[in-house]
PDB file of C-alpha atoms and ligand atoms in Angstrom:
ATOM      1  CA  MET A1420       0.000   0.000   0.000  1.00  0.00           C
ATOM      2  CA  LYS A1421       0.989   3.598  -0.537  1.00  0.00           C
ATOM      3  CA  LEU A1422       0.267   6.808   1.314  1.00  0.00           C
ATOM      4  CA  ILE A1423      -0.186   9.792  -0.991  1.00  0.00           C
ATOM      5  CA  ILE A1424       0.400  13.129   0.717  1.00  0.00           C
ATOM      6  CA  ALA A1425      -1.073  15.873  -1.472  1.00  0.00           C
ATOM      7  CA  ILE A1426      -0.822  19.581  -0.655  1.00  0.00           C
ATOM      8  CA  VAL A1427      -3.355  21.469  -2.798  1.00  0.00           C
ATOM      9  CA  HIS A1428      -4.919  24.921  -2.916  1.00  0.00           C
ATOM     10  CA  ASP A1429      -8.051  25.484  -0.806  1.00  0.00           C
ATOM     11  CA  GLU A1430     -10.127  26.411  -3.840  1.00  0.00           C
ATOM     12  CA  ASP A1431      -9.495  23.016  -5.474  1.00  0.00           C
ATOM     13  CA  VAL A1432     -10.140  20.843  -2.407  1.00  0.00           C
ATOM     14  CA  HIS A1433     -13.899  20.548  -2.719  1.00  0.00           C
ATOM     15  CA  HIS A1434     -13.948  19.183  -6.263  1.00  0.00           C
ATOM     16  CA  LEU A1435     -10.858  17.034  -5.708  1.00  0.00           C
ATOM     17  CA  ILE A1436     -12.479  15.293  -2.713  1.00  0.00           C
ATOM     18  CA  ASP A1437     -15.701  14.906  -4.734  1.00  0.00           C
ATOM     19  CA  ASP A1438     -13.811  13.120  -7.516  1.00  0.00           C
ATOM     20  CA  LEU A1439     -11.706  10.962  -5.167  1.00  0.00           C
ATOM     21  CA  THR A1440     -14.709   9.743  -3.181  1.00  0.00           C
ATOM     22  CA  LYS A1441     -16.669   9.112  -6.404  1.00  0.00           C
ATOM     23  CA  ASP A1442     -13.872   6.609  -7.187  1.00  0.00           C
ATOM     24  CA  LYS A1443     -14.126   5.161  -3.620  1.00  0.00           C
ATOM     25  CA  PHE A1444     -10.757   6.501  -2.443  1.00  0.00           C
ATOM     26  CA  MET A1445     -10.486   7.235   1.278  1.00  0.00           C
ATOM     27  CA  VAL A1446      -9.333  10.783   1.945  1.00  0.00           C
ATOM     28  CA  THR A1447      -8.305  12.407   5.219  1.00  0.00           C
ATOM     29  CA  LYS A1448      -8.122  16.195   5.232  1.00  0.00           C
ATOM     30  CA  LEU A1449      -5.580  18.063   7.372  1.00  0.00           C
ATOM     31  CA  ALA A1450      -5.470  21.806   8.016  1.00  0.00           C
ATOM     32  CA  THR A1451      -2.705  23.678   6.240  1.00  0.00           C
ATOM     33  CA  THR A1452      -1.555  27.233   5.866  1.00  0.00           C
ATOM     34  CA  GLY A1453      -0.156  28.492   2.639  1.00  0.00           C
ATOM     35  CA  GLY A1454       3.000  30.241   3.731  1.00  0.00           C
ATOM     36  CA  PHE A1455       3.254  33.534   1.998  1.00  0.00           C
ATOM     37  CA  LEU A1456      -0.018  33.442   0.065  1.00  0.00           C
ATOM     38  CA  LYS A1457      -3.164  34.729   1.768  1.00  0.00           C
ATOM     39  CA  ALA A1458      -5.221  31.853   0.388  1.00  0.00           C
ATOM     40  CA  GLY A1459      -4.407  28.682   2.267  1.00  0.00           C
ATOM     41  CA  ASN A1460      -3.349  25.206   1.217  1.00  0.00           C
ATOM     42  CA  THR A1461      -4.861  21.958   2.414  1.00  0.00           C
ATOM     43  CA  THR A1462      -3.055  18.665   2.962  1.00  0.00           C
ATOM     44  CA  LEU A1463      -4.799  15.419   2.061  1.00  0.00           C
ATOM     45  CA  LEU A1464      -3.718  11.925   3.129  1.00  0.00           C
ATOM     46  CA  ILE A1465      -4.864   9.173   0.759  1.00  0.00           C
ATOM     47  CA  GLY A1466      -4.126   5.510   1.456  1.00  0.00           C
ATOM     48  CA  VAL A1467      -4.281   3.376  -1.728  1.00  0.00           C
ATOM     49  CA  GLU A1468      -3.307   0.026  -3.201  1.00  0.00           C
ATOM     50  CA  ASP A1469      -0.064   0.180  -5.235  1.00  0.00           C
ATOM     51  CA  ASP A1470      -1.844  -0.133  -8.576  1.00  0.00           C
ATOM     52  CA  LYS A1471      -4.122   2.843  -7.850  1.00  0.00           C
ATOM     53  CA  VAL A1472      -1.387   5.442  -7.335  1.00  0.00           C
ATOM     54  CA  ASP A1473      -1.389   6.618 -10.958  1.00  0.00           C
ATOM     55  CA  ARG A1474      -5.192   6.960 -10.974  1.00  0.00           C
ATOM     56  CA  VAL A1475      -5.109   9.156  -7.857  1.00  0.00           C
ATOM     57  CA  ILE A1476      -2.330  11.336  -9.311  1.00  0.00           C
ATOM     58  CA  GLU A1477      -4.416  11.687 -12.492  1.00  0.00           C
ATOM     59  CA  ILE A1478      -7.435  12.859 -10.475  1.00  0.00           C
ATOM     60  CA  ILE A1479      -5.256  15.369  -8.590  1.00  0.00           C
ATOM     61  CA  LYS A1480      -3.887  16.679 -11.912  1.00  0.00           C
ATOM     62  CA  ASN A1481      -7.408  17.090 -13.316  1.00  0.00           C
ATOM     63  CA  ASN A1482      -8.480  19.208 -10.364  1.00  0.00           C
ATOM     64  CA  CYS A1483      -5.363  21.056  -9.251  1.00  0.00           C
ATOM     65  CA  GLU A1484      -3.027  21.781 -12.134  1.00  0.00           C
ATOM     66  CA  THR A1485      -1.657  25.330 -12.223  1.00  0.00           C
ATOM     67  CA  ARG A1486      -3.630  27.556 -14.600  1.00  0.00           C
ATOM     68  CA  ASN A1487      -4.002  31.244 -15.338  1.00  0.00           C
ATOM     69  CA  GLN A1488      -7.110  33.080 -14.231  1.00  0.00           C
ATOM     70  CA  MET A1489      -8.299  36.616 -14.944  1.00  0.00           C
ATOM     71  CA  VAL A1490      -9.301  38.456 -11.791  1.00  0.00           C
ATOM     72  CA  THR A1491     -10.400  42.037 -11.294  1.00  0.00           C
ATOM     73  CA  SER A1492      -7.733  43.916  -9.418  1.00  0.00           C
ATOM     74  CA  PRO A1493      -8.957  44.361  -5.844  1.00  0.00           C
ATOM     75  CA  THR A1494      -7.088  47.682  -5.531  1.00  0.00           C
ATOM     76  CA  PRO A1495      -8.111  49.793  -8.528  1.00  0.00           C
ATOM     77  CA  ILE A1496      -5.336  51.956  -9.934  1.00  0.00           C
ATOM     78  CA  SER A1497      -5.979  55.672 -10.192  1.00  0.00           C
ATOM     79  CA  GLY A1498      -6.204  56.947 -13.777  1.00  0.00           C
ATOM     80  CA  ALA A1499      -7.062  60.615 -13.999  1.00  0.00           C
ATOM     81  CA  ALA A1500      -7.131  62.505 -10.710  1.00  0.00           C
ATOM     82  CA  GLY A1501      -9.743  60.992  -8.413  1.00  0.00           C
ATOM     83  CA  VAL A1502     -10.828  58.299 -10.891  1.00  0.00           C
ATOM     84  CA  PHE A1503     -10.329  54.653  -9.945  1.00  0.00           C
ATOM     85  CA  ILE A1504     -10.560  52.138 -12.763  1.00  0.00           C
ATOM     86  CA  PRO A1505     -10.800  48.455 -11.812  1.00  0.00           C
ATOM     87  CA  TYR A1506      -8.852  46.347 -14.326  1.00  0.00           C
ATOM     88  CA  PRO A1507      -8.400  42.630 -14.948  1.00  0.00           C
ATOM     89  CA  ILE A1508      -5.072  40.965 -14.153  1.00  0.00           C
ATOM     90  CA  GLU A1509      -3.896  37.427 -14.828  1.00  0.00           C
ATOM     91  CA  VAL A1510      -2.858  35.319 -11.824  1.00  0.00           C
ATOM     92  CA  LYS A1511      -1.662  31.730 -11.429  1.00  0.00           C
ATOM     93  CA  VAL A1512      -4.016  29.545  -9.366  1.00  0.00           C
ATOM     94  CA  GLY A1513      -4.013  25.883  -8.385  1.00  0.00           C
ATOM     95  CA  GLY A1514      -0.913  23.732  -8.243  1.00  0.00           C
ATOM     96  CA  ALA A1515      -0.120  20.778  -6.002  1.00  0.00           C
ATOM     97  CA  THR A1516       2.782  19.088  -4.237  1.00  0.00           C
ATOM     98  CA  ILE A1517       2.560  15.287  -4.039  1.00  0.00           C
ATOM     99  CA  PHE A1518       4.633  12.782  -2.038  1.00  0.00           C
ATOM    100  CA  VAL A1519       4.154   9.020  -2.451  1.00  0.00           C
ATOM    101  CA  VAL A1520       5.302   6.944   0.533  1.00  0.00           C
ATOM    102  CA  ASP A1521       5.235   3.179   1.087  1.00  0.00           C
ATOM    103  CA  ILE A1522       3.082   2.123   4.048  1.00  0.00           C
ATOM    104  CA  GLU A1523       3.138  -1.107   5.986  1.00  0.00           C
ATOM    105  CA  LYS A1524      -0.273  -0.847   7.553  1.00  0.00           C
ATOM    106  CA  HIS A1525      -3.423   1.150   7.014  1.00  0.00           C
ATOM    107  CA  LEU A1526      -6.098   0.769   9.663  1.00  0.00           C
ATOM    108  CA  LYS A1527      -9.561   2.287   9.946  1.00  0.00           C
ATOM    109  CA  LEU A1528     -11.047   1.880  13.443  1.00  0.00           C
TER     110      LEU A1528
ATOM    111  CA  MET B 527      11.816   2.553  13.453  1.00  0.00           C
ATOM    112  CA  LYS B 528       8.256   3.324  12.417  1.00  0.00           C
ATOM    113  CA  LEU B 529       6.257   6.505  12.150  1.00  0.00           C
ATOM    114  CA  ILE B 530       2.619   6.059  13.124  1.00  0.00           C
ATOM    115  CA  ILE B 531       0.329   8.726  11.683  1.00  0.00           C
ATOM    116  CA  ALA B 532      -2.971   8.623  13.579  1.00  0.00           C
ATOM    117  CA  ILE B 533      -5.970  10.825  12.738  1.00  0.00           C
ATOM    118  CA  VAL B 534      -8.379  10.759  15.661  1.00  0.00           C
ATOM    119  CA  HIS B 535     -11.405  12.712  16.875  1.00  0.00           C
ATOM    120  CA  ASP B 536     -10.750  15.810  18.980  1.00  0.00           C
ATOM    121  CA  GLU B 537     -12.759  14.442  21.883  1.00  0.00           C
ATOM    122  CA  ASP B 538     -10.472  11.396  22.183  1.00  0.00           C
ATOM    123  CA  VAL B 539      -7.127  13.199  21.906  1.00  0.00           C
ATOM    124  CA  HIS B 540      -6.714  14.146  25.548  1.00  0.00           C
ATOM    125  CA  HIS B 541      -7.046  10.628  26.952  1.00  0.00           C
ATOM    126  CA  LEU B 542      -5.098   9.068  24.083  1.00  0.00           C
ATOM    127  CA  ILE B 543      -2.106  11.362  24.698  1.00  0.00           C
ATOM    128  CA  ASP B 544      -2.381  10.665  28.444  1.00  0.00           C
ATOM    129  CA  ASP B 545      -2.152   6.914  27.806  1.00  0.00           C
ATOM    130  CA  LEU B 546       0.653   7.171  25.218  1.00  0.00           C
ATOM    131  CA  THR B 547       2.849   9.356  27.426  1.00  0.00           C
ATOM    132  CA  LYS B 548       2.160   7.098  30.433  1.00  0.00           C
ATOM    133  CA  ASP B 549       3.842   4.354  28.355  1.00  0.00           C
ATOM    134  CA  LYS B 550       6.721   6.778  27.458  1.00  0.00           C
ATOM    135  CA  PHE B 551       5.764   7.162  23.783  1.00  0.00           C
ATOM    136  CA  MET B 552       6.718  10.485  22.160  1.00  0.00           C
ATOM    137  CA  VAL B 553       3.730  12.158  20.532  1.00  0.00           C
ATOM    138  CA  THR B 554       3.630  15.218  18.280  1.00  0.00           C
ATOM    139  CA  LYS B 555       0.231  16.806  17.763  1.00  0.00           C
ATOM    140  CA  LEU B 556      -0.718  18.499  14.482  1.00  0.00           C
ATOM    141  CA  ALA B 557      -3.810  20.609  13.821  1.00  0.00           C
ATOM    142  CA  THR B 558      -6.481  18.942  11.720  1.00  0.00           C
ATOM    143  CA  THR B 559      -9.931  19.771  10.462  1.00  0.00           C
ATOM    144  CA  GLY B 560     -12.565  17.124  10.136  1.00  0.00           C
ATOM    145  CA  GLY B 561     -13.872  17.693   6.639  1.00  0.00           C
ATOM    146  CA  PHE B 562     -17.637  17.642   6.711  1.00  0.00           C
ATOM    147  CA  LEU B 563     -18.154  17.109  10.427  1.00  0.00           C
ATOM    148  CA  LYS B 564     -18.338  20.178  12.656  1.00  0.00           C
ATOM    149  CA  ALA B 565     -16.184  18.544  15.307  1.00  0.00           C
ATOM    150  CA  GLY B 566     -12.566  18.427  14.197  1.00  0.00           C
ATOM    151  CA  ASN B 567      -9.990  15.707  13.916  1.00  0.00           C
ATOM    152  CA  THR B 568      -6.430  15.815  15.204  1.00  0.00           C
ATOM    153  CA  THR B 569      -3.383  14.211  13.622  1.00  0.00           C
ATOM    154  CA  LEU B 570      -0.723  12.653  15.854  1.00  0.00           C
ATOM    155  CA  LEU B 571       2.785  11.643  14.777  1.00  0.00           C
ATOM    156  CA  ILE B 572       4.301   8.888  16.928  1.00  0.00           C
ATOM    157  CA  GLY B 573       7.842   7.610  16.332  1.00  0.00           C
ATOM    158  CA  VAL B 574       8.360   4.114  17.757  1.00  0.00           C
ATOM    159  CA  GLU B 575      10.653   1.089  17.658  1.00  0.00           C
ATOM    160  CA  ASP B 576       9.372  -1.670  15.339  1.00  0.00           C
ATOM    161  CA  ASP B 577       8.338  -3.956  18.202  1.00  0.00           C
ATOM    162  CA  LYS B 578       6.163  -1.252  19.801  1.00  0.00           C
ATOM    163  CA  VAL B 579       3.834  -0.654  16.838  1.00  0.00           C
ATOM    164  CA  ASP B 580       1.202  -3.143  18.016  1.00  0.00           C
ATOM    165  CA  ARG B 581       1.207  -1.677  21.534  1.00  0.00           C
ATOM    166  CA  VAL B 582       0.578   1.833  20.170  1.00  0.00           C
ATOM    167  CA  ILE B 583      -2.234   0.601  17.915  1.00  0.00           C
ATOM    168  CA  GLU B 584      -3.778  -1.160  20.926  1.00  0.00           C
ATOM    169  CA  ILE B 585      -3.693   2.108  22.927  1.00  0.00           C
ATOM    170  CA  ILE B 586      -5.302   3.979  20.022  1.00  0.00           C
ATOM    171  CA  LYS B 587      -8.023   1.326  19.789  1.00  0.00           C
ATOM    172  CA  ASN B 588      -8.732   1.579  23.528  1.00  0.00           C
ATOM    173  CA  ASN B 589      -9.269   5.328  23.297  1.00  0.00           C
ATOM    174  CA  CYS B 590     -10.688   5.945  19.837  1.00  0.00           C
ATOM    175  CA  GLU B 591     -12.791   3.040  18.625  1.00  0.00           C
ATOM    176  CA  THR B 592     -16.107   4.023  17.016  1.00  0.00           C
ATOM    177  CA  ARG B 593     -19.019   3.745  19.428  1.00  0.00           C
ATOM    178  CA  ASN B 594     -22.618   4.864  19.639  1.00  0.00           C
ATOM    179  CA  GLN B 595     -23.613   7.720  21.900  1.00  0.00           C
ATOM    180  CA  MET B 596     -27.026   9.117  22.816  1.00  0.00           C
ATOM    181  CA  VAL B 597     -27.229  12.868  22.357  1.00  0.00           C
ATOM    182  CA  THR B 598     -30.169  15.228  22.676  1.00  0.00           C
ATOM    183  CA  SER B 599     -31.145  16.519  19.259  1.00  0.00           C
ATOM    184  CA  PRO B 600     -29.867  20.093  18.959  1.00  0.00           C
ATOM    185  CA  THR B 601     -32.772  21.030  16.616  1.00  0.00           C
ATOM    186  CA  PRO B 602     -35.981  19.896  18.325  1.00  0.00           C
ATOM    187  CA  ILE B 603     -38.639  18.610  15.962  1.00  0.00           C
ATOM    188  CA  SER B 604     -42.034  20.281  16.108  1.00  0.00           C
ATOM    189  CA  GLY B 605     -44.815  17.993  17.371  1.00  0.00           C
ATOM    190  CA  ALA B 606     -48.165  19.761  17.704  1.00  0.00           C
ATOM    191  CA  ALA B 607     -48.337  23.290  16.380  1.00  0.00           C
ATOM    192  CA  GLY B 608     -45.840  25.511  18.184  1.00  0.00           C
ATOM    193  CA  VAL B 609     -44.540  22.732  20.454  1.00  0.00           C
ATOM    194  CA  PHE B 610     -40.882  21.750  20.204  1.00  0.00           C
ATOM    195  CA  ILE B 611     -39.874  18.474  21.818  1.00  0.00           C
ATOM    196  CA  PRO B 612     -36.140  17.758  22.239  1.00  0.00           C
ATOM    197  CA  TYR B 613     -35.479  14.045  21.712  1.00  0.00           C
ATOM    198  CA  PRO B 614     -32.458  11.765  22.055  1.00  0.00           C
ATOM    199  CA  ILE B 615     -30.744  10.404  18.935  1.00  0.00           C
ATOM    200  CA  GLU B 616     -27.931   7.898  18.584  1.00  0.00           C
ATOM    201  CA  VAL B 617     -24.764   9.091  16.824  1.00  0.00           C
ATOM    202  CA  LYS B 618     -21.446   7.434  16.019  1.00  0.00           C
ATOM    203  CA  VAL B 619     -18.453   9.065  17.764  1.00  0.00           C
ATOM    204  CA  GLY B 620     -14.763   8.286  17.816  1.00  0.00           C
ATOM    205  CA  GLY B 621     -12.993   6.364  15.104  1.00  0.00           C
ATOM    206  CA  ALA B 622      -9.409   6.664  13.847  1.00  0.00           C
ATOM    207  CA  THR B 623      -7.370   6.366  10.671  1.00  0.00           C
ATOM    208  CA  ILE B 624      -3.867   4.951  11.149  1.00  0.00           C
ATOM    209  CA  PHE B 625      -0.910   4.789   8.733  1.00  0.00           C
ATOM    210  CA  VAL B 626       2.314   2.979   9.660  1.00  0.00           C
ATOM    211  CA  VAL B 627       5.392   4.140   7.720  1.00  0.00           C
ATOM    212  CA  ASP B 628       9.002   2.974   7.914  1.00  0.00           C
ATOM    213  CA  ILE B 629      11.422   5.732   8.970  1.00  0.00           C
ATOM    214  CA  GLU B 630      15.159   5.910   8.505  1.00  0.00           C
ATOM    215  CA  LYS B 631      15.890   8.530  11.103  1.00  0.00           C
ATOM    216  CA  HIS B 632      14.130  10.059  14.061  1.00  0.00           C
ATOM    217  CA  LEU B 633      15.860  13.036  15.637  1.00  0.00           C
ATOM    218  CA  LYS B 634      14.903  15.169  18.636  1.00  0.00           C
ATOM    219  CA  LEU B 635      16.929  18.407  18.820  1.00  0.00           C
TER     220      LEU B 635
ATOM    221  CA  MET C 326      14.379  10.613  -2.564  1.00  0.00           C
ATOM    222  CA  LYS C 327      13.531  11.333   1.057  1.00  0.00           C
ATOM    223  CA  LEU C 328      10.740  13.213   2.763  1.00  0.00           C
ATOM    224  CA  ILE C 329      11.873  15.107   5.845  1.00  0.00           C
ATOM    225  CA  ILE C 330       9.050  15.897   8.271  1.00  0.00           C
ATOM    226  CA  ALA C 331      10.261  18.591  10.675  1.00  0.00           C
ATOM    227  CA  ILE C 332       8.166  19.922  13.565  1.00  0.00           C
ATOM    228  CA  VAL C 333       9.718  23.174  14.776  1.00  0.00           C
ATOM    229  CA  HIS C 334       8.737  26.110  16.978  1.00  0.00           C
ATOM    230  CA  ASP C 335       6.830  28.975  15.339  1.00  0.00           C
ATOM    231  CA  GLU C 336       9.495  31.485  16.280  1.00  0.00           C
ATOM    232  CA  ASP C 337      12.164  29.594  14.329  1.00  0.00           C
ATOM    233  CA  VAL C 338      10.140  28.964  11.161  1.00  0.00           C
ATOM    234  CA  HIS C 339      10.846  32.249   9.399  1.00  0.00           C
ATOM    235  CA  HIS C 340      14.633  31.981   9.509  1.00  0.00           C
ATOM    236  CA  LEU C 341      14.612  28.233   8.853  1.00  0.00           C
ATOM    237  CA  ILE C 342      12.579  28.676   5.650  1.00  0.00           C
ATOM    238  CA  ASP C 343      14.865  31.574   4.647  1.00  0.00           C
ATOM    239  CA  ASP C 344      17.913  29.322   4.967  1.00  0.00           C
ATOM    240  CA  LEU C 345      16.322  26.309   3.260  1.00  0.00           C
ATOM    241  CA  THR C 346      15.140  28.315   0.244  1.00  0.00           C
ATOM    242  CA  LYS C 347      18.537  30.051   0.005  1.00  0.00           C
ATOM    243  CA  ASP C 348      19.922  26.524  -0.566  1.00  0.00           C
ATOM    244  CA  LYS C 349      17.120  25.823  -3.147  1.00  0.00           C
ATOM    245  CA  PHE C 350      15.271  23.288  -0.989  1.00  0.00           C
ATOM    246  CA  MET C 351      11.503  23.059  -1.583  1.00  0.00           C
ATOM    247  CA  VAL C 352       9.546  23.503   1.643  1.00  0.00           C
ATOM    248  CA  THR C 353       5.838  23.016   2.291  1.00  0.00           C
ATOM    249  CA  LYS C 354       4.482  24.486   5.522  1.00  0.00           C
ATOM    250  CA  LEU C 355       1.606  22.849   7.409  1.00  0.00           C
ATOM    251  CA  ALA C 356      -0.320  24.291  10.332  1.00  0.00           C
ATOM    252  CA  THR C 357       0.481  22.788  13.710  1.00  0.00           C
ATOM    253  CA  THR C 358      -0.522  23.327  17.288  1.00  0.00           C
ATOM    254  CA  GLY C 359       1.934  22.873  20.084  1.00  0.00           C
ATOM    255  CA  GLY C 360       0.040  20.725  22.519  1.00  0.00           C
ATOM    256  CA  PHE C 361       0.408  22.126  25.999  1.00  0.00           C
ATOM    257  CA  LEU C 362       2.548  25.153  25.184  1.00  0.00           C
ATOM    258  CA  LYS C 363       0.805  28.391  24.258  1.00  0.00           C
ATOM    259  CA  ALA C 364       3.277  29.094  21.461  1.00  0.00           C
ATOM    260  CA  GLY C 365       2.574  26.842  18.529  1.00  0.00           C
ATOM    261  CA  ASN C 366       4.657  24.480  16.461  1.00  0.00           C
ATOM    262  CA  THR C 367       4.809  24.316  12.695  1.00  0.00           C
ATOM    263  CA  THR C 368       5.306  21.217  10.561  1.00  0.00           C
ATOM    264  CA  LEU C 369       7.444  21.443   7.428  1.00  0.00           C
ATOM    265  CA  LEU C 370       7.584  18.856   4.631  1.00  0.00           C
ATOM    266  CA  ILE C 371      10.849  18.894   2.690  1.00  0.00           C
ATOM    267  CA  GLY C 372      11.432  16.572  -0.283  1.00  0.00           C
ATOM    268  CA  VAL C 373      15.156  16.040  -0.992  1.00  0.00           C
ATOM    269  CA  GLU C 374      17.618  13.844  -2.843  1.00  0.00           C
ATOM    270  CA  ASP C 375      19.190  11.177  -0.597  1.00  0.00           C
ATOM    271  CA  ASP C 376      22.583  12.923  -0.460  1.00  0.00           C
ATOM    272  CA  LYS C 377      21.037  16.188   0.777  1.00  0.00           C
ATOM    273  CA  VAL C 378      19.402  14.833   3.939  1.00  0.00           C
ATOM    274  CA  ASP C 379      22.372  15.650   6.181  1.00  0.00           C
ATOM    275  CA  ARG C 380      22.585  19.197   4.820  1.00  0.00           C
ATOM    276  CA  VAL C 381      18.898  19.826   5.585  1.00  0.00           C
ATOM    277  CA  ILE C 382      19.264  18.413   9.110  1.00  0.00           C
ATOM    278  CA  GLU C 383      22.278  20.692   9.624  1.00  0.00           C
ATOM    279  CA  ILE C 384      20.227  23.740   8.556  1.00  0.00           C
ATOM    280  CA  ILE C 385      17.419  22.726  10.920  1.00  0.00           C
ATOM    281  CA  LYS C 386      19.929  22.336  13.769  1.00  0.00           C
ATOM    282  CA  ASN C 387      21.391  25.791  13.066  1.00  0.00           C
ATOM    283  CA  ASN C 388      17.981  27.422  13.327  1.00  0.00           C
ATOM    284  CA  CYS C 389      16.045  25.354  15.824  1.00  0.00           C
ATOM    285  CA  GLU C 390      18.295  23.827  18.454  1.00  0.00           C
ATOM    286  CA  THR C 391      16.996  24.123  22.014  1.00  0.00           C
ATOM    287  CA  ARG C 392      18.589  27.045  23.878  1.00  0.00           C
ATOM    288  CA  ASN C 393      17.999  29.002  27.048  1.00  0.00           C
ATOM    289  CA  GLN C 394      16.562  32.494  26.886  1.00  0.00           C
ATOM    290  CA  MET C 395      16.050  35.099  29.606  1.00  0.00           C
ATOM    291  CA  VAL C 396      12.522  36.477  29.602  1.00  0.00           C
ATOM    292  CA  THR C 397      10.840  38.891  31.966  1.00  0.00           C
ATOM    293  CA  SER C 398       8.230  37.073  33.985  1.00  0.00           C
ATOM    294  CA  PRO C 399       4.822  38.009  32.578  1.00  0.00           C
ATOM    295  CA  THR C 400       3.161  37.599  35.983  1.00  0.00           C
ATOM    296  CA  PRO C 401       5.247  39.608  38.452  1.00  0.00           C
ATOM    297  CA  ILE C 402       5.530  38.044  41.879  1.00  0.00           C
ATOM    298  CA  SER C 403       4.450  40.132  44.826  1.00  0.00           C
ATOM    299  CA  GLY C 404       7.314  41.103  47.083  1.00  0.00           C
ATOM    300  CA  ALA C 405       6.249  43.369  49.938  1.00  0.00           C
ATOM    301  CA  ALA C 406       2.529  43.938  50.298  1.00  0.00           C
ATOM    302  CA  GLY C 407       1.130  45.508  47.147  1.00  0.00           C
ATOM    303  CA  VAL C 408       4.479  45.653  45.360  1.00  0.00           C
ATOM    304  CA  PHE C 409       4.895  43.695  42.138  1.00  0.00           C
ATOM    305  CA  ILE C 410       8.448  43.188  40.930  1.00  0.00           C
ATOM    306  CA  PRO C 411       8.962  41.869  37.388  1.00  0.00           C
ATOM    307  CA  TYR C 412      11.948  39.522  37.339  1.00  0.00           C
ATOM    308  CA  PRO C 413      13.855  37.648  34.636  1.00  0.00           C
ATOM    309  CA  ILE C 414      13.493  33.879  34.311  1.00  0.00           C
ATOM    310  CA  GLU C 415      15.313  31.407  32.102  1.00  0.00           C
ATOM    311  CA  VAL C 416      13.172  29.348  29.684  1.00  0.00           C
ATOM    312  CA  LYS C 417      13.985  26.736  27.053  1.00  0.00           C
ATOM    313  CA  VAL C 418      13.033  27.793  23.505  1.00  0.00           C
ATOM    314  CA  GLY C 419      13.400  26.151  20.114  1.00  0.00           C
ATOM    315  CA  GLY C 420      13.793  22.435  19.619  1.00  0.00           C
ATOM    316  CA  ALA C 421      12.676  20.255  16.736  1.00  0.00           C
ATOM    317  CA  THR C 422      11.391  16.778  15.991  1.00  0.00           C
ATOM    318  CA  ILE C 423      12.565  15.300  12.687  1.00  0.00           C
ATOM    319  CA  PHE C 424      11.393  12.184  10.808  1.00  0.00           C
ATOM    320  CA  VAL C 425      13.156  11.005   7.619  1.00  0.00           C
ATOM    321  CA  VAL C 426      11.011   8.825   5.354  1.00  0.00           C
ATOM    322  CA  ASP C 427      11.815   7.199   2.014  1.00  0.00           C
ATOM    323  CA  ILE C 428       9.600   8.423  -0.846  1.00  0.00           C
ATOM    324  CA  GLU C 429       8.949   6.818  -4.209  1.00  0.00           C
ATOM    325  CA  LYS C 430       7.677   9.860  -6.025  1.00  0.00           C
ATOM    326  CA  HIS C 431       7.735  13.604  -5.550  1.00  0.00           C
ATOM    327  CA  LEU C 432       5.605  15.602  -7.965  1.00  0.00           C
ATOM    328  CA  LYS C 433       5.082  19.334  -8.318  1.00  0.00           C
ATOM    329  CA  LEU C 434       2.073  20.193 -10.536  1.00  0.00           C
TER     330      LEU C 434
HETATM  331 NI1  LIG D3007     -18.843  21.414  -6.193  1.00  0.00          NI
HETATM  332 NI1  LIG D3008      -8.563  13.339  31.295  1.00  0.00          NI
HETATM  333 NI1  LIG D3009      14.222  37.367   9.218  1.00  0.00          NI
END
């Protein structure tokens, strides 16, 4: 058996857990903070049979891969004197760090 | 040496740590959130010699096994018009997820 | 590859991450609570090549080793009636718990 430790962005957690449980994978969610980013990360522990590791990594990729997103700048830049114009900027969202570790036992009490 | 990763319910943590430290096991407590349940989970990291793994699992079982508990419904159901009757319901509490991983080094600075 | 799980004191995290990233190590920070101490602990996950494990442990030692620190007692003891005298006491700060685990895969999406 393998333990997959996946650190993913908060915004991707909901759909990732949806997809993992749809495929009957057991997921345990830990609290995580994201370091320097305001938006936090979440750590998931997933215990799987050896031959399911690639399937889990595929599901994580589908939900968490880094992509660009247009957001409206939260701090509008001043144009002419006294005029604030909100404008769209492109930011990277998503991303994941994955560790695969061999486990000797996996118990559910 | 082995690393035992145990995710247990918040309500069981206090007595579990009491029992583990009574037997001289070193426990490190991480913060955890419980996913969909309001009440949280806690993750414990326990580094032990190979021949102590079963003893630690036994202690976790003694403190954390799933059991039924009667609680008074927090949202009383309306009986006759305008009458709210609190009633007892049975819920599952406790439970634990355990991973046992081989470790190469365990240092305490 | 190895996964180094390091549980360190909050006050040491900033400089430890500074030093690890200066040496190009990839660090993931998890949230941790410190058990009985008010000041919390933080858990770091560091994925490294086998021949870098000793270097990472050295960097953790440099930043986190237990040391004595003089602090002014936050609850001054009463001397003569009605007189509160703050006084310095020596406390242990820092310290770290480290687990080194073998990993089969380390992905960054
Ligand atoms: Ni959804
Ligand atoms: Ni007690
Ligand atoms: Ni600094």
